[in-house]
Tab-separated table of C-alpha atoms in Angstrom:
chain	number	residue	atom	x	y	z
A	1	UNK	CA	32.946	37.369	4.662
A	2	UNK	CA	29.893	36.254	2.402
A	3	UNK	CA	28.354	32.974	2.188
A	4	UNK	CA	28.902	31.187	-1.092
A	5	UNK	CA	27.317	27.829	-2.349
A	6	UNK	CA	29.826	24.951	-2.553
A	7	UNK	CA	29.223	21.303	-3.800
A	8	UNK	CA	30.371	18.591	-1.436
A	9	UNK	CA	31.075	15.022	-2.553
A	10	UNK	CA	29.514	12.384	-0.239
A	11	UNK	CA	29.048	8.637	-0.390
A	12	UNK	CA	26.345	7.825	-2.697
A	13	UNK	CA	23.075	6.963	-0.598
A	14	UNK	CA	24.240	8.768	2.489
A	15	UNK	CA	23.533	12.313	1.375
A	16	UNK	CA	20.697	12.857	4.077
A	17	UNK	CA	22.693	11.397	6.667
A	18	UNK	CA	25.684	13.672	5.793
A	19	UNK	CA	23.484	16.595	5.942
A	20	UNK	CA	22.322	15.707	9.415
A	21	UNK	CA	25.794	14.849	10.652
A	22	UNK	CA	27.044	17.929	9.528
A	23	UNK	CA	24.451	20.346	10.598
A	24	UNK	CA	25.092	18.606	14.266
A	25	UNK	CA	28.838	19.256	13.828
A	26	UNK	CA	27.932	22.951	12.904
A	27	UNK	CA	25.737	23.388	15.984
A	28	UNK	CA	28.716	21.740	18.338
A	29	UNK	CA	31.322	23.725	16.842
A	30	UNK	CA	29.124	27.092	17.286
A	31	UNK	CA	29.555	27.921	13.586
A	32	UNK	CA	25.920	28.467	12.713
A	33	UNK	CA	26.654	32.073	11.621
A	34	UNK	CA	29.284	30.850	9.090
A	35	UNK	CA	26.773	28.346	7.446
A	36	UNK	CA	23.588	28.737	5.662
A	37	UNK	CA	21.418	26.098	4.052
A	38	UNK	CA	22.609	22.325	3.514
A	39	UNK	CA	20.460	20.819	0.610
A	40	UNK	CA	20.311	17.473	-0.716
A	41	UNK	CA	19.285	17.967	-4.545
A	42	UNK	CA	16.150	16.172	-4.751
A	43	UNK	CA	12.857	16.483	-6.803
A	44	UNK	CA	9.481	14.550	-6.616
A	45	UNK	CA	8.872	12.154	-9.370
A	46	UNK	CA	5.542	10.415	-10.252
A	47	UNK	CA	5.267	6.914	-11.794
A	48	UNK	CA	2.735	4.352	-12.355
A	49	UNK	CA	3.155	1.238	-10.019
A	50	UNK	CA	0.653	-1.700	-10.289
A	51	UNK	CA	-2.121	0.719	-11.678
A	52	UNK	CA	-1.474	3.408	-8.967
A	53	UNK	CA	0.183	6.737	-9.095
A	54	UNK	CA	3.138	6.894	-6.649
A	55	UNK	CA	4.997	9.822	-5.912
A	56	UNK	CA	8.640	9.442	-4.861
A	57	UNK	CA	11.875	11.700	-4.056
A	58	UNK	CA	14.598	11.058	-6.468
A	59	UNK	CA	18.213	12.432	-6.107
A	60	UNK	CA	19.200	14.435	-9.184
A	61	UNK	CA	22.896	14.760	-8.131
A	62	UNK	CA	23.327	11.552	-6.045
A	63	UNK	CA	26.587	11.498	-4.262
A	64	UNK	CA	26.492	15.491	-3.669
A	65	UNK	CA	24.998	18.069	-1.333
A	66	UNK	CA	25.026	21.696	-1.647
A	67	UNK	CA	26.479	23.727	1.164
A	68	UNK	CA	26.058	27.541	1.790
A	69	UNK	CA	28.790	28.594	3.979
A	70	UNK	CA	31.858	31.278	4.397
A	71	UNK	CA	34.794	29.421	3.422
A	72	UNK	CA	37.669	29.403	5.844
A	73	UNK	CA	39.935	26.854	7.499
A	74	UNK	CA	37.649	26.111	10.424
A	75	UNK	CA	34.670	25.704	8.300
A	76	UNK	CA	36.453	23.766	5.736
A	77	UNK	CA	37.623	21.420	8.497
A	78	UNK	CA	34.137	20.890	9.817
A	79	UNK	CA	32.891	19.958	6.248
A	80	UNK	CA	35.748	17.601	5.403
A	81	UNK	CA	35.922	15.815	8.839
A	82	UNK	CA	32.422	14.899	8.553
A	83	UNK	CA	31.709	11.142	8.066
A	84	UNK	CA	30.847	10.056	4.518
A	85	UNK	CA	32.190	13.347	3.044
A	86	UNK	CA	34.992	12.597	0.512
A	87	UNK	CA	35.725	16.397	-0.250
A	88	UNK	CA	34.636	19.456	-2.094
A	89	UNK	CA	34.061	19.503	-5.743
A	90	UNK	CA	36.730	21.319	-7.923
A	91	UNK	CA	39.876	20.577	-6.138
A	92	UNK	CA	42.105	17.294	-6.998
A	93	UNK	CA	44.103	15.117	-4.617
A	94	UNK	CA	47.463	16.639	-6.029
A	95	UNK	CA	46.302	20.278	-5.263
A	96	UNK	CA	45.111	19.103	-1.617
A	97	UNK	CA	48.759	17.640	-1.112
A	98	UNK	CA	50.668	20.716	-2.346
A	99	UNK	CA	49.364	23.416	0.087
A	100	UNK	CA	48.233	24.053	3.730
A	101	UNK	CA	45.713	26.523	2.544
A	102	UNK	CA	43.721	24.070	0.230
A	103	UNK	CA	40.215	25.803	1.206
A	104	UNK	CA	41.423	29.064	-0.535
A	105	UNK	CA	41.541	26.963	-3.907
A	106	UNK	CA	38.053	25.680	-3.801
A	107	UNK	CA	35.774	27.213	-6.233
A	108	UNK	CA	32.337	28.427	-5.201
A	109	UNK	CA	29.160	28.000	-7.426
A	110	UNK	CA	28.346	31.242	-9.297
A	111	UNK	CA	25.233	32.725	-8.253
A	112	UNK	CA	23.373	31.648	-11.433
A	113	UNK	CA	24.416	28.104	-11.181
A	114	UNK	CA	23.414	27.953	-7.588
A	115	UNK	CA	19.988	29.425	-8.341
A	116	UNK	CA	19.656	27.043	-11.018
A	117	UNK	CA	19.922	23.934	-8.882
A	118	UNK	CA	17.907	25.586	-5.987
A	119	UNK	CA	14.996	26.347	-8.488
A	120	UNK	CA	15.095	22.785	-9.594
A	121	UNK	CA	14.801	21.656	-6.271
A	122	UNK	CA	11.882	24.081	-5.316
A	123	UNK	CA	9.903	23.040	-8.513
A	124	UNK	CA	10.416	19.480	-8.059
A	125	UNK	CA	8.843	19.659	-4.623
A	126	UNK	CA	5.811	22.007	-5.773
A	127	UNK	CA	5.030	19.996	-8.784
A	128	UNK	CA	6.089	16.425	-9.331
A	129	UNK	CA	7.689	15.420	-12.759
A	130	UNK	CA	7.225	12.182	-14.653
A	131	UNK	CA	9.837	9.463	-13.744
A	132	UNK	CA	9.513	8.740	-17.576
A	133	UNK	CA	10.031	11.495	-20.210
A	134	UNK	CA	8.458	10.652	-23.612
A	135	UNK	CA	9.924	11.670	-26.989
A	136	UNK	CA	8.568	11.963	-30.402
A	137	UNK	CA	8.537	8.657	-32.202
A	138	UNK	CA	8.341	6.566	-28.946
A	139	UNK	CA	5.907	3.535	-29.160
A	140	UNK	CA	3.747	3.749	-26.025
A	141	UNK	CA	0.830	1.576	-24.575
A	142	UNK	CA	-2.089	3.546	-23.126
A	143	UNK	CA	-2.662	2.148	-19.583
A	144	UNK	CA	-5.777	3.986	-18.483
A	145	UNK	CA	-8.811	5.696	-19.806
A	146	UNK	CA	-10.888	4.481	-22.817
A	147	UNK	CA	-8.204	3.737	-24.844
A	148	UNK	CA	-6.618	1.449	-22.469
A	149	UNK	CA	-4.375	-1.400	-24.018
A	150	UNK	CA	-4.108	0.528	-27.553
A	151	UNK	CA	-0.576	1.044	-28.562
A	152	UNK	CA	0.588	4.289	-30.360
A	153	UNK	CA	3.236	6.413	-31.436
A	154	UNK	CA	3.988	9.681	-29.488
A	155	UNK	CA	3.496	12.711	-32.009
A	156	UNK	CA	4.008	15.654	-29.583
A	157	UNK	CA	5.113	15.960	-26.052
A	158	UNK	CA	3.820	18.982	-23.920
A	159	UNK	CA	6.301	18.571	-20.842
A	160	UNK	CA	5.121	21.712	-19.105
A	161	UNK	CA	1.483	20.176	-19.079
A	162	UNK	CA	2.785	16.616	-18.405
A	163	UNK	CA	0.994	15.544	-21.427
A	164	UNK	CA	1.680	13.857	-24.837
A	165	UNK	CA	-0.174	13.592	-27.852
A	166	UNK	CA	-0.239	9.840	-29.114
A	167	UNK	CA	-1.425	8.726	-32.672
A	168	UNK	CA	-3.403	5.592	-31.994
A	169	UNK	CA	-5.219	3.491	-34.702
A	170	UNK	CA	-8.957	3.297	-34.355
A	171	UNK	CA	-10.966	1.336	-36.868
A	172	UNK	CA	-7.648	1.322	-39.306
A	173	UNK	CA	-7.415	4.922	-38.939
A	174	UNK	CA	-4.470	7.077	-37.211
A	175	UNK	CA	-6.338	9.231	-34.588
A	176	UNK	CA	-4.549	11.780	-32.281
A	177	UNK	CA	-5.298	11.463	-28.404
A	178	UNK	CA	-3.937	13.819	-25.854
A	179	UNK	CA	-3.165	11.895	-22.654
A	180	UNK	CA	-1.293	12.641	-19.224
A	181	UNK	CA	2.165	10.854	-18.894
A	182	UNK	CA	0.680	8.868	-16.168
A	183	UNK	CA	-1.798	7.313	-18.805
A	184	UNK	CA	0.945	5.780	-20.886
A	185	UNK	CA	3.967	3.652	-20.518
A	186	UNK	CA	6.842	2.666	-22.839
A	187	UNK	CA	6.623	-0.652	-24.404
């Protein structure tokens, strides 16, 4: 049987603990061959705190983990009997009460859905994203560089570069200034 990706609902804030506990349960049950990766969907974010650039980890699906596994009665029990796991996504409690073979009803992620989430995790660890996303028309304050303390309006956003073009007023004239996300903050 092939391994597929499943989304498991956990108590929010305990995703990493659930992952560690589940990995230990798998090892104790001797089911390593039936499980693949277990992922906590996180990405690295960058923000300015007291004038310093700080990188931190942020969960983009809080309360969920991804589990690559062969779905059968034994592997299903291993997952659902793990502390702080509330169940698999895609099945409701009335379905759970209706049948003995509930694990057969749990939908796996499509390959495209799984690839998209995994790609986001990988990209987020390679290149941290800004914690604050800007939109055209946002009023911002320049926090560093030669235009520090100037206010302006976001004219254009370059998300792939992590930069914005801000229109600031210099000597009464509107002037475009291209800045990194980290050089501006929302008012």
